[in-house]
Each structure stands twice: as C-alpha cells, then as structure tokens.
Coordinates of C-alpha atoms and ligand atoms in Angstrom, one line a residue:
M27 CA 201.5 147.0 51.8
T28 CA 198.9 145.3 49.6
T29 CA 199.9 141.8 51.6
K30 CA 199.0 143.5 54.7
I31 CA 195.7 144.3 52.8
E32 CA 195.1 141.7 51.3
Q33 CA 194.9 139.9 55.3
L34 CA 192.0 141.8 56.2
P35 CA 188.9 139.6 56.9
R36 CA 186.5 140.6 54.5
T37 CA 183.4 142.8 56.0
T38 CA 179.6 142.6 54.5
V39 CA 178.6 145.2 53.1
S40 CA 175.7 145.2 56.0
D41 CA 178.8 145.9 58.2
A42 CA 180.5 148.6 56.7
L43 CA 177.4 150.7 56.5
K44 CA 177.3 150.8 60.5
A45 CA 178.5 154.1 61.9
E46 CA 180.5 152.1 64.6
L47 CA 183.0 151.6 61.5
I48 CA 183.6 155.1 60.8
G49 CA 187.5 155.8 60.9
K50 CA 188.5 152.1 60.2
T51 CA 190.1 150.9 57.0
V52 CA 187.4 147.6 55.6
R53 CA 188.5 144.9 53.0
V54 CA 184.3 144.7 51.5
C55 CA 184.2 142.3 48.2
G56 CA 181.0 142.3 46.1
W57 CA 179.1 143.0 42.8
V58 CA 178.9 147.2 41.3
R59 CA 175.2 147.6 41.0
T60 CA 175.6 151.5 39.0
R61 CA 178.7 153.5 38.8
R62 CA 178.2 156.9 38.4
D63 CA 181.5 159.6 37.2
S64 CA 182.1 163.3 38.7
K65 CA 183.1 165.6 36.4
G66 CA 185.4 166.5 39.5
G67 CA 187.6 163.1 38.8
F68 CA 186.3 160.7 40.4
S69 CA 183.7 158.2 40.5
F70 CA 181.0 156.5 43.0
L71 CA 180.3 152.7 43.0
E72 CA 177.4 151.5 44.4
L73 CA 178.7 147.6 45.9
N74 CA 176.2 145.1 46.9
D75 CA 177.3 141.7 48.2
G76 CA 173.7 140.3 48.9
S77 CA 174.3 140.5 52.8
T78 CA 171.6 143.3 52.8
I79 CA 169.5 145.2 50.9
K80 CA 171.3 148.1 50.7
N81 CA 174.1 149.2 48.5
V82 CA 177.4 150.7 49.8
Q83 CA 178.6 153.7 48.0
V84 CA 182.1 153.8 46.9
L85 CA 184.2 156.3 46.4
A86 CA 187.1 155.8 43.8
E87 CA 189.1 158.9 43.3
A88 CA 191.0 159.7 39.8
K89 CA 194.3 159.3 41.8
L90 CA 193.8 155.9 42.0
P91 CA 196.5 153.5 39.9
N92 CA 194.0 152.1 37.8
Y93 CA 190.8 154.6 37.8
E94 CA 191.2 155.4 34.1
S95 CA 192.5 151.9 32.9
E96 CA 189.8 149.9 34.9
I97 CA 187.6 151.8 37.6
L98 CA 185.8 153.5 34.5
K99 CA 185.0 149.9 32.7
L100 CA 182.8 148.7 35.4
G101 CA 179.4 148.4 34.5
T102 CA 176.6 147.0 36.5
G103 CA 177.1 142.9 37.6
S104 CA 181.1 143.6 37.7
S105 CA 183.1 142.3 40.6
V106 CA 185.3 144.2 42.6
E107 CA 187.5 144.2 46.3
V108 CA 187.6 147.3 47.5
V109 CA 190.2 148.0 50.5
A110 CA 188.7 151.5 51.9
N111 CA 188.2 153.9 54.8
V112 CA 185.0 154.0 56.5
V113 CA 183.6 157.6 56.3
E114 CA 180.6 159.6 57.3
S115 CA 178.0 159.7 54.4
P116 CA 177.4 163.4 53.6
G117 CA 174.2 162.0 51.9
K118 CA 171.1 161.0 53.5
G119 CA 169.6 157.6 54.0
Q120 CA 173.0 155.8 54.8
A121 CA 175.4 156.6 57.8
T122 CA 178.6 155.6 56.1
E123 CA 180.3 155.3 52.7
L124 CA 183.5 154.0 52.0
K125 CA 187.0 156.2 50.6
A126 CA 188.7 153.5 48.6
E127 CA 192.3 152.9 49.0
S128 CA 192.6 150.4 46.3
V129 CA 189.8 148.8 43.8
R130 CA 190.7 145.4 41.9
V131 CA 188.4 144.2 39.3
F132 CA 187.3 140.1 39.8
G133 CA 185.5 140.7 36.3
Y134 CA 183.7 142.8 34.3
A135 CA 180.0 142.5 33.1
D136 CA 179.9 143.6 29.3
P137 CA 176.8 146.0 29.2
T138 CA 175.8 145.5 26.0
T139 CA 175.0 141.4 26.9
Y140 CA 174.4 141.8 30.9
P141 CA 170.8 142.1 30.7
L142 CA 169.9 142.9 34.2
Q143 CA 170.8 146.6 33.1
K144 CA 167.5 148.9 33.7
K145 CA 165.3 149.0 36.9
G146 CA 161.7 147.7 36.6
T147 CA 162.5 144.4 34.6
S148 CA 159.3 142.4 34.8
F149 CA 158.9 139.1 36.9
E150 CA 158.5 137.0 33.8
F151 CA 161.4 137.8 32.2
L152 CA 163.4 137.4 35.5
R153 CA 162.0 134.2 35.3
T154 CA 163.6 133.0 32.2
I155 CA 167.3 134.0 34.0
A156 CA 166.8 132.5 37.0
H157 CA 170.3 132.0 37.4
L158 CA 170.8 136.3 37.7
R159 CA 167.9 137.1 39.1
P160 CA 169.0 136.6 43.0
R161 CA 171.3 139.4 42.0
T162 CA 168.4 141.8 41.9
N163 CA 166.7 143.6 44.7
T164 CA 163.3 141.3 45.2
F165 CA 164.7 138.4 44.6
G166 CA 168.1 138.9 47.1
A167 CA 165.0 140.0 49.6
V168 CA 162.7 137.0 48.9
A169 CA 165.9 134.4 49.3
R170 CA 166.9 136.2 52.9
V171 CA 163.2 136.3 54.1
R172 CA 162.9 132.4 52.8
N173 CA 166.0 131.8 54.9
E174 CA 164.6 133.6 57.8
I175 CA 161.1 131.7 57.8
S176 CA 163.0 128.5 57.4
R177 CA 165.2 129.7 60.6
S178 CA 162.1 130.5 62.5
I179 CA 160.6 127.3 61.8
H180 CA 163.4 125.3 62.7
N181 CA 163.6 127.6 66.1
F182 CA 160.0 127.5 66.9
F183 CA 160.1 124.0 67.0
N184 CA 163.3 123.2 68.5
S185 CA 162.4 125.4 71.6
R186 CA 159.0 123.3 72.1
G187 CA 161.2 120.1 71.4
F188 CA 159.9 118.8 68.7
I189 CA 162.0 116.2 67.2
Y190 CA 163.5 117.1 63.2
V191 CA 162.9 113.6 61.2
H192 CA 163.8 113.4 57.7
S193 CA 161.1 111.6 55.7
P194 CA 162.1 110.0 52.4
I195 CA 161.7 112.0 49.2
I196 CA 161.2 108.5 47.4
T197 CA 158.2 106.5 48.3
A198 CA 156.0 103.3 47.9
S199 CA 152.5 105.1 49.2
D200 CA 150.7 107.5 48.7
C201 CA 149.8 109.7 51.3
E202 CA 147.4 112.3 50.1
G203 CA 145.3 109.4 47.5
A204 CA 145.5 111.8 45.1
G205 CA 147.1 110.0 42.5
Q206 CA 149.3 113.3 41.7
M207 CA 152.5 111.5 41.6
F208 CA 155.8 111.8 39.7
R209 CA 156.9 108.3 38.9
V210 CA 160.7 107.4 40.0
T211 CA 162.2 104.5 37.5
T212 CA 165.2 103.4 35.8
L213 CA 163.3 101.4 33.6
D214 CA 164.2 102.1 29.5
L215 CA 160.7 103.6 28.6
D216 CA 161.8 102.6 24.7
Q217 CA 161.8 98.9 26.3
I218 CA 159.3 98.7 29.1
P219 CA 159.6 95.0 30.7
R220 CA 155.6 93.6 30.5
K221 CA 154.4 90.6 32.3
D222 CA 152.9 87.8 30.5
N223 CA 149.2 89.7 31.0
K224 CA 150.9 92.9 29.9
E225 CA 151.0 94.7 32.8
I226 CA 154.6 96.4 33.7
D227 CA 156.7 94.5 35.6
F228 CA 157.9 96.6 38.3
E229 CA 160.0 93.5 39.9
Q230 CA 162.4 94.6 37.3
D231 CA 162.5 98.3 38.1
F232 CA 165.0 99.7 40.4
F233 CA 163.2 98.9 43.6
G234 CA 161.3 96.1 42.7
R235 CA 158.1 97.9 43.0
P236 CA 156.6 101.0 41.9
T237 CA 157.5 104.0 43.5
H238 CA 157.3 107.9 43.2
L239 CA 158.3 111.2 44.6
T240 CA 156.6 112.2 47.6
V241 CA 153.8 114.1 48.2
S242 CA 153.9 114.5 51.7
G243 CA 156.2 113.6 54.9
Q244 CA 152.8 112.9 56.8
L245 CA 152.9 109.1 57.4
E246 CA 156.2 108.5 58.5
G247 CA 155.9 111.6 60.9
E248 CA 152.8 109.7 62.0
I249 CA 155.1 106.4 62.5
Y250 CA 157.7 108.6 64.4
A251 CA 155.3 110.7 66.7
T252 CA 153.8 107.3 67.6
A253 CA 157.5 106.7 69.0
L254 CA 158.9 110.9 70.1
T255 CA 155.5 112.1 70.9
N256 CA 156.3 115.8 68.8
V257 CA 158.4 115.8 65.7
Y258 CA 158.0 117.4 62.4
T259 CA 159.7 117.1 58.6
F260 CA 161.0 120.0 56.8
G261 CA 161.5 119.0 53.0
P262 CA 160.7 118.9 49.3
T263 CA 157.6 117.4 47.9
F264 CA 156.2 117.0 44.9
R265 CA 152.8 116.5 42.9
A266 CA 152.1 116.1 39.0
E267 CA 148.6 119.0 39.5
N268 CA 148.3 120.2 36.3
S269 CA 147.7 123.4 38.1
N270 CA 148.8 126.4 36.3
T271 CA 148.0 128.9 38.9
S272 CA 150.1 131.2 41.2
R273 CA 149.7 129.1 43.7
H274 CA 151.1 126.1 43.0
L275 CA 154.4 124.5 42.0
A276 CA 155.0 121.0 41.2
E277 CA 157.7 121.0 43.7
F278 CA 157.6 123.0 46.8
W279 CA 158.6 122.6 50.5
M280 CA 156.5 121.5 53.3
I281 CA 156.7 121.5 56.8
E282 CA 154.6 118.9 58.7
P283 CA 154.5 118.4 62.5
E284 CA 153.0 115.5 64.2
M285 CA 151.8 115.3 67.6
A286 CA 150.9 112.2 70.0
F287 CA 148.2 112.6 72.5
C288 CA 146.8 116.0 70.3
D289 CA 143.4 116.4 69.2
L290 CA 142.1 119.0 66.7
E291 CA 141.9 121.7 69.2
G292 CA 145.7 121.4 70.2
N293 CA 146.5 121.3 66.6
M294 CA 144.5 124.6 65.7
Q295 CA 146.2 126.3 68.6
V296 CA 149.7 125.0 67.7
A297 CA 149.3 126.1 63.9
E298 CA 147.9 129.6 65.3
E299 CA 151.2 130.3 67.6
F300 CA 153.6 128.8 64.7
L301 CA 152.2 131.4 62.1
K302 CA 152.3 134.4 64.6
T303 CA 155.9 133.5 65.5
I304 CA 156.9 133.0 61.8
F305 CA 155.5 136.4 61.1
N306 CA 156.7 138.5 64.2
D307 CA 160.5 136.7 63.3
V308 CA 160.4 138.2 60.1
L309 CA 159.5 142.1 60.7
T310 CA 162.0 141.8 63.7
N311 CA 164.6 140.3 61.8
C312 CA 164.4 141.5 57.9
P313 CA 163.1 145.1 58.9
A314 CA 165.3 146.5 55.8
D315 CA 163.7 143.7 53.5
M316 CA 160.0 144.4 54.9
E317 CA 160.2 147.9 54.3
F318 CA 161.4 147.0 50.2
F319 CA 158.0 144.6 49.8
N320 CA 155.9 147.5 51.6
E321 CA 157.2 149.6 49.2
R322 CA 158.0 147.8 46.1
I323 CA 155.4 144.8 46.1
D324 CA 152.1 145.6 48.4
K325 CA 151.7 148.6 50.8
T326 CA 149.9 146.2 52.6
V327 CA 152.0 144.1 53.8
I328 CA 153.6 144.9 57.4
E329 CA 150.4 146.3 58.6
T330 CA 148.6 142.7 57.8
L331 CA 151.6 140.7 59.2
K332 CA 151.7 143.1 62.7
S333 CA 147.8 142.8 62.9
I334 CA 148.0 139.2 62.6
V335 CA 150.3 138.7 65.0
S336 CA 148.4 140.7 67.6
S337 CA 144.9 139.4 67.2
D338 CA 143.5 136.0 67.6
F339 CA 142.4 133.8 64.2
V340 CA 138.8 132.8 63.2
R341 CA 137.5 129.6 63.8
L342 CA 134.7 128.5 61.8
S343 CA 133.1 125.2 61.3
Y344 CA 132.9 124.2 57.4
T345 CA 128.7 124.0 57.8
D346 CA 129.4 128.3 59.1
A347 CA 131.6 128.6 56.6
V348 CA 129.3 127.9 53.6
E349 CA 126.4 129.3 55.6
T350 CA 128.6 132.2 55.5
L351 CA 129.2 132.5 51.8
K352 CA 125.9 131.5 50.8
K353 CA 124.3 134.3 52.6
S354 CA 127.0 136.8 51.7
G355 CA 124.9 137.7 48.6
E356 CA 128.9 137.4 46.4
T357 CA 128.2 135.6 43.2
F358 CA 130.6 133.1 42.5
E359 CA 132.5 131.4 39.7
F360 CA 132.0 127.9 42.0
P361 CA 128.1 128.5 43.5
V362 CA 128.6 127.6 47.3
E363 CA 126.8 124.2 48.3
W364 CA 127.3 121.8 51.4
G365 CA 129.5 119.3 50.2
I366 CA 132.0 121.3 47.7
D367 CA 135.5 121.9 47.9
L368 CA 136.4 125.4 48.9
Q369 CA 137.7 127.0 46.0
S370 CA 140.4 130.0 46.7
E371 CA 137.9 132.7 45.8
H372 CA 135.6 131.8 48.7
E373 CA 138.9 130.7 50.7
R374 CA 139.4 134.8 50.0
Y375 CA 136.3 135.8 50.3
L376 CA 136.1 134.7 54.2
T377 CA 139.4 135.9 54.7
E378 CA 139.7 139.6 52.8
K379 CA 135.9 140.6 52.7
T380 CA 134.0 138.8 56.0
F381 CA 136.4 138.5 58.5
K382 CA 139.7 140.6 56.9
K383 CA 141.9 138.1 58.7
P384 CA 142.8 134.4 58.9
V385 CA 140.2 131.9 59.1
I386 CA 140.8 128.7 60.5
V387 CA 137.9 126.4 58.8
Y388 CA 137.2 122.8 60.6
D389 CA 135.1 120.0 60.1
Y390 CA 135.3 119.4 56.6
P391 CA 132.8 116.8 54.8
K392 CA 135.0 113.5 54.6
D393 CA 134.5 113.6 50.7
I394 CA 136.8 115.9 50.1
K395 CA 139.4 114.8 52.2
A396 CA 142.0 112.7 52.9
F397 CA 141.2 108.7 54.0
Y398 CA 143.4 109.6 57.3
M399 CA 141.3 112.3 58.6
K400 CA 139.3 111.0 62.5
M401 CA 135.6 110.8 61.5
N402 CA 133.4 113.1 63.4
D403 CA 129.7 111.2 65.5
D404 CA 127.9 112.6 62.7
G405 CA 129.4 110.3 59.9
K406 CA 129.5 113.1 57.4
T407 CA 132.2 115.4 58.5
V408 CA 135.8 114.6 59.4
R409 CA 138.5 116.4 62.0
A410 CA 140.3 118.5 59.1
M411 CA 141.5 121.8 59.9
D412 CA 142.7 124.4 57.2
V413 CA 144.4 127.9 57.5
L414 CA 143.4 130.4 55.2
V415 CA 145.1 133.8 54.9
P416 CA 144.5 136.8 53.2
K417 CA 145.0 137.2 48.8
V418 CA 146.8 133.3 49.3
G419 CA 144.0 131.4 50.7
E420 CA 145.1 128.1 52.1
I421 CA 148.2 127.6 53.3
I422 CA 148.0 125.2 56.1
G423 CA 146.1 121.9 55.7
G424 CA 146.2 119.5 58.8
S425 CA 143.5 117.1 60.6
Q426 CA 143.3 115.1 63.7
R427 CA 143.8 111.4 62.6
E428 CA 141.8 108.5 62.4
E429 CA 143.2 106.2 65.1
R430 CA 140.7 103.8 65.5
L431 CA 141.7 100.8 63.5
E432 CA 138.4 99.4 62.3
V433 CA 137.2 102.8 61.7
L434 CA 140.6 103.8 59.4
E435 CA 140.8 100.4 57.6
E436 CA 136.9 100.9 56.4
R437 CA 137.5 104.5 55.2
M438 CA 140.4 103.5 53.4
K439 CA 138.3 101.0 51.4
S440 CA 135.3 103.7 50.8
C441 CA 138.5 105.6 49.6
G442 CA 139.5 102.8 47.1
L443 CA 143.1 102.2 49.3
N444 CA 144.3 99.1 49.9
P445 CA 144.4 98.6 53.7
E446 CA 147.0 95.6 52.9
E447 CA 149.5 97.8 51.4
Y448 CA 149.4 100.4 54.0
W449 CA 150.0 97.4 56.6
W450 CA 152.5 99.1 58.6
Y451 CA 150.7 102.9 58.6
L452 CA 147.4 100.7 60.1
D453 CA 150.0 99.0 62.9
L454 CA 150.2 101.8 64.5
R455 CA 146.4 101.7 65.4
R456 CA 147.1 98.1 66.0
Y457 CA 149.8 98.5 69.1
G458 CA 149.4 101.2 71.4
T459 CA 147.3 103.9 69.3
V460 CA 147.0 107.2 70.5
P461 CA 145.1 109.9 69.7
H462 CA 147.1 112.1 67.3
A463 CA 147.2 115.3 65.0
G464 CA 149.6 117.2 62.2
F465 CA 149.5 119.2 59.7
G466 CA 151.4 120.5 56.7
L467 CA 152.5 124.2 56.2
G468 CA 153.5 124.9 52.4
L469 CA 156.6 127.1 52.5
E470 CA 156.3 128.9 49.3
R471 CA 152.7 129.9 50.5
T472 CA 154.5 131.4 53.1
V473 CA 156.6 133.5 51.4
Q474 CA 154.3 134.9 49.1
F475 CA 152.0 135.7 52.2
V476 CA 155.1 137.5 54.1
T477 CA 156.2 139.1 51.1
G478 CA 153.2 140.0 49.4
M479 CA 155.0 138.5 45.8
A480 CA 152.3 138.0 43.7
N481 CA 153.3 134.5 41.9
I482 CA 154.5 131.6 43.7
R483 CA 157.3 130.8 40.8
D484 CA 159.0 134.0 42.4
V485 CA 159.1 132.9 45.8
I486 CA 161.5 129.3 45.3
P487 CA 164.4 129.6 43.4
F488 CA 163.9 127.6 40.4
P489 CA 160.3 127.0 40.4
R490 CA 159.1 123.7 38.9
A491 CA 155.6 123.9 37.5
P492 CA 153.7 122.5 34.5
K493 CA 155.6 122.4 30.8
S494 CA 158.7 124.8 32.9
A495 CA 161.6 122.9 34.6
D496 CA 164.2 125.1 33.0
F497 CA 167.5 125.6 35.4
Ligands
4AD10 O1 146.6 120.4 52.2 P1 147.7 120.0 52.4 O2 147.8 118.8 50.7 O3 148.1 118.6 53.1 C1 149.1 117.2 53.4 O4 149.8 117.3 52.4 C2 148.8 116.5 54.8 N1 149.8 115.6 54.2 C3 149.4 117.8 55.9 C4 149.6 117.3 57.0 O5 148.4 117.1 57.8 N2 150.5 117.0 57.3 O6 149.6 120.4 51.7 C5 149.2 121.1 52.7 C6 149.7 122.7 52.5 C7 148.9 123.2 51.8 O7 147.9 124.1 52.8 C8 149.5 124.6 50.8 O8 150.1 125.7 51.4 C9 150.9 123.5 50.4 O9 150.8 122.6 50.8 N3 150.7 123.1 48.9 C10 151.1 123.5 48.1 N4 151.8 124.3 47.5 C11 152.0 125.1 46.3 N5 152.3 124.0 45.6 C12 151.5 123.3 45.7 N6 150.8 122.3 44.4 C13 150.8 123.2 46.6 N7 149.5 121.6 47.1 C14 150.2 122.0 48.4
MG11 MG1 145.0 121.1 51.5

C-alpha cells in the first residue's frame, strides 16, 4: 500500500483545486498555512506549495494512525506530504478539498519561534527575513507575476525575431557616463599598488585595467544590432547611486532591445506595444494573483492595466511637457524650467493628473541626457524618449542613437569622455553606420506598476540598496 502510494506522481495544489480531479487519489506536498481542529475529532490543514496563491484544504480525521502523535503538532510552516481523495468541497470559494488517507510529516516549524505566524506582518519586517518572506501570500504572488513578466518579455521579442544577447556584467566602459559604477577588483585594499606618480597601478589588477559592474548592456546591444538587426539584452545592472527611494535599487534587472534601421518613432511604437503585451499577459495568465493585489495592495491595479492595454499612450515633447507643468498652477518641490531634468513629482503629475495614462516624453535637452543620443537639428535637444506611468514615473528610458561619427565624437568630448577609449563604439559608425534606436525597461519598476507594490525592495527577491545587502 505504502509503496504504491509513494509511486503516485506529485499533484500541485493548483491542480488539486480543479473540479476535474474529484474522485481521484492524489499525492500533494507543501507547507501548512494553518491548522484548525474540530471538536468532532478531525482537523483541517490549509496547504500551500507556491503553485497558486490559493491553499487546498485537507481534512485529516482522528482515525489516521499519526493523528494524535503528529498531525496535532503541525503548526504554520510545517511541511507535509498528503495522500488523499479529492472530494467536492462543501464550502464556498473552492471546488475541491482533500480527504487525507495519510499525512507524512517532513519537518515541523516551532510555533514559538517561527516568525510567520500572524497575518498582516509589515513589509519592513519581512525585509529582515527575506529567506522566509516568499512563503507569504504577497511575496509568492510577486514571484509568480515577476516570472510571468519575464516570460512575456522573452516571448514578445522571440515572436518578433529579436535575438537574445548576453551582455557582460563586468565591463571597462561606462555606458551612461554618469560615473555611478561599482568597481570590480582583486587588488589588496590594504596594500594598493601605486605607480611612481602615486596613481593606482591597475596593470596589477586582475584585468590589467580598471573594471566595473555594468550599468547597462546597451553599448554591447548596439554592437550586435549593427550585425543582427534586432536584439535584446535581459540581465542584472548595477548603479552605485546613493538614492534611498522606493523606486531605486543598486542592483536591478533591465531589458534593452536595440534595433537597427529604426528611428525614435519606431522605438516609441515598439515600447508601447511591448508594455501593453506584458500587461495583457499578466492579466490573462495570473488572474488569481492579480485579484489578490487588487484586493489587498491597490484597488485600482486591474482597472488601470485594462484601460492601458486598450488605449493609446500620450506622446508629448519635453518642451510641451514643461509648458504643461508650468501652466498647471501646481506648486512643485522642484520648480519647472526648460532644461531641468523631470523629477518624479513632475512625471507623476503628467501621468496621474494631466493625462491619467502613460505618457511618452521625447526630445529632451541634450545637457540632461547621455552622450549616445542622436542630436536634433535644433542643436539643443536629443532624440530621447522616456515612458512615464502613474505612481512609478519613468519605467522606460531610450533614444535614437547618434549614428554620425563626427557628431558623436564631438558630443563625447563635450561630455568629458575620451573618444579613444570608445574606439570600438565609434567603429560601428565608421563601418557601415545605420540609424538605430533602443530603450531600457526596468524590470522591478514594471513589477511595481503591475502589482501596485509601493516599495521596489519588495518586488525583487533580495534587494540591494545603500547600506543594505543582507542575504
Ligand atoms: O533611463 P536609463 O538609465 O537608461 C539606460 O540605461 C539606457 N542605456 C537604456 C537604453 O536605451 N538601452 O534606465 C532604464 C530604466 C529606467 O527607465 C528605469 O525603469 C530603470 O531602468 N532604472 C532603475 N530601476 C531601479 N533602480 C534604479 N536605480 C534604476 N535606474 C534605472
Ligand atoms: Mg532614464
């Protein structure tokens, strides 16, 4: 009997909840969320295995041989294997429940020390137990939605013939030219080798030169786009900005498509279709998780995503955006003038108050944007675009790239960069240059927007932020 039962393949909780399994015997494994004992001599276990936000209810009767000795000791967090008959559930809200034939305990969780006892534990507290928080409803749902977004992204590009390129994590160039990079070194920090003029002797370092963690895979994306036409990267990026906000991480994931024979217009078009596809896929494929977020985290998320999927994004030049903000009569912490970098309060005003939908702002002043963006004929603005969404603000940053060699060299110099160090990047303009464009989507900001989670540290498994890299 036991051996036969052991041979049963494992059924997920998600499947065990389906009415079509009624009448079957299944083997389900998972963690106990709660145990309720009834006076009539039986207990209910709520079991979850992460396959769905829902729990399956297990009825364990007193006649089970280990009822007194083991089942009555099962607390929240214990792990079990249940072999059971799937029966129609007498309760509302679920189609099935499991009538246990046997319950095997893998491990107990001492209720006096297990930290996930009560509902409503704060997100701040859960950050201190990042090793256990995926066992909560919220973090399980975030993990599944994050997975669906990633799947949707790969699917979007693959269905359009984009090649996935793995850009390096260790790099010798600063893509954004912002200098906010983490150094990678094997030099002994207690005994840094120096040259005669006291400069650090990086020739003795592992790579024989200064290296850092990448802030973006774009430059490598451009290399491959100018050979394969349409490519994308999807990987971790690192920024040593000292920004302690709910929208910044020191380590975050970015998706960067790069397209040859494409201008800013085409870039904006792809960005809009891209976001709509992701939102639509999450609504279609994660209905239970999205209902949870809509109920517990933000009552507007589903409605917002649905309306975005079915309407056009606003397109607004930076100059018009500044005009709109100035005319709004709103008092901002950072006053609005042509030339300023838009702050999150401005971005949110445009998307939440003025237009109530995503806004693509384009043609930004050159002085607030990176060196690689294509110069407009006015000599003042570049072919940049940012996609702004309610609550999160900037979710995508991108541009048409400067494909004219001389213009790019000039621009690098005026940004304080040495064109010789970027000789390979300039070669792309020297040999068979083409108009091209691309953008970067922040994965965590996307998860934030989709789920309504207020803090970016709660949408990545192990957040890294200033003074915070636990786990
Ligand atoms: O606007 P950014 O800096 O653009 C680039 O890095 C370009 N190289 C992209 C490209 O054109 N290929 O960053 C792109 C996006 C932002 O819009 C934002 O969503 C996200 O990356 N991002 C961050 N997310 C979390 N924490 C941070 N510190 C982030 N910095 C940028
Ligand atoms: Mg940006």
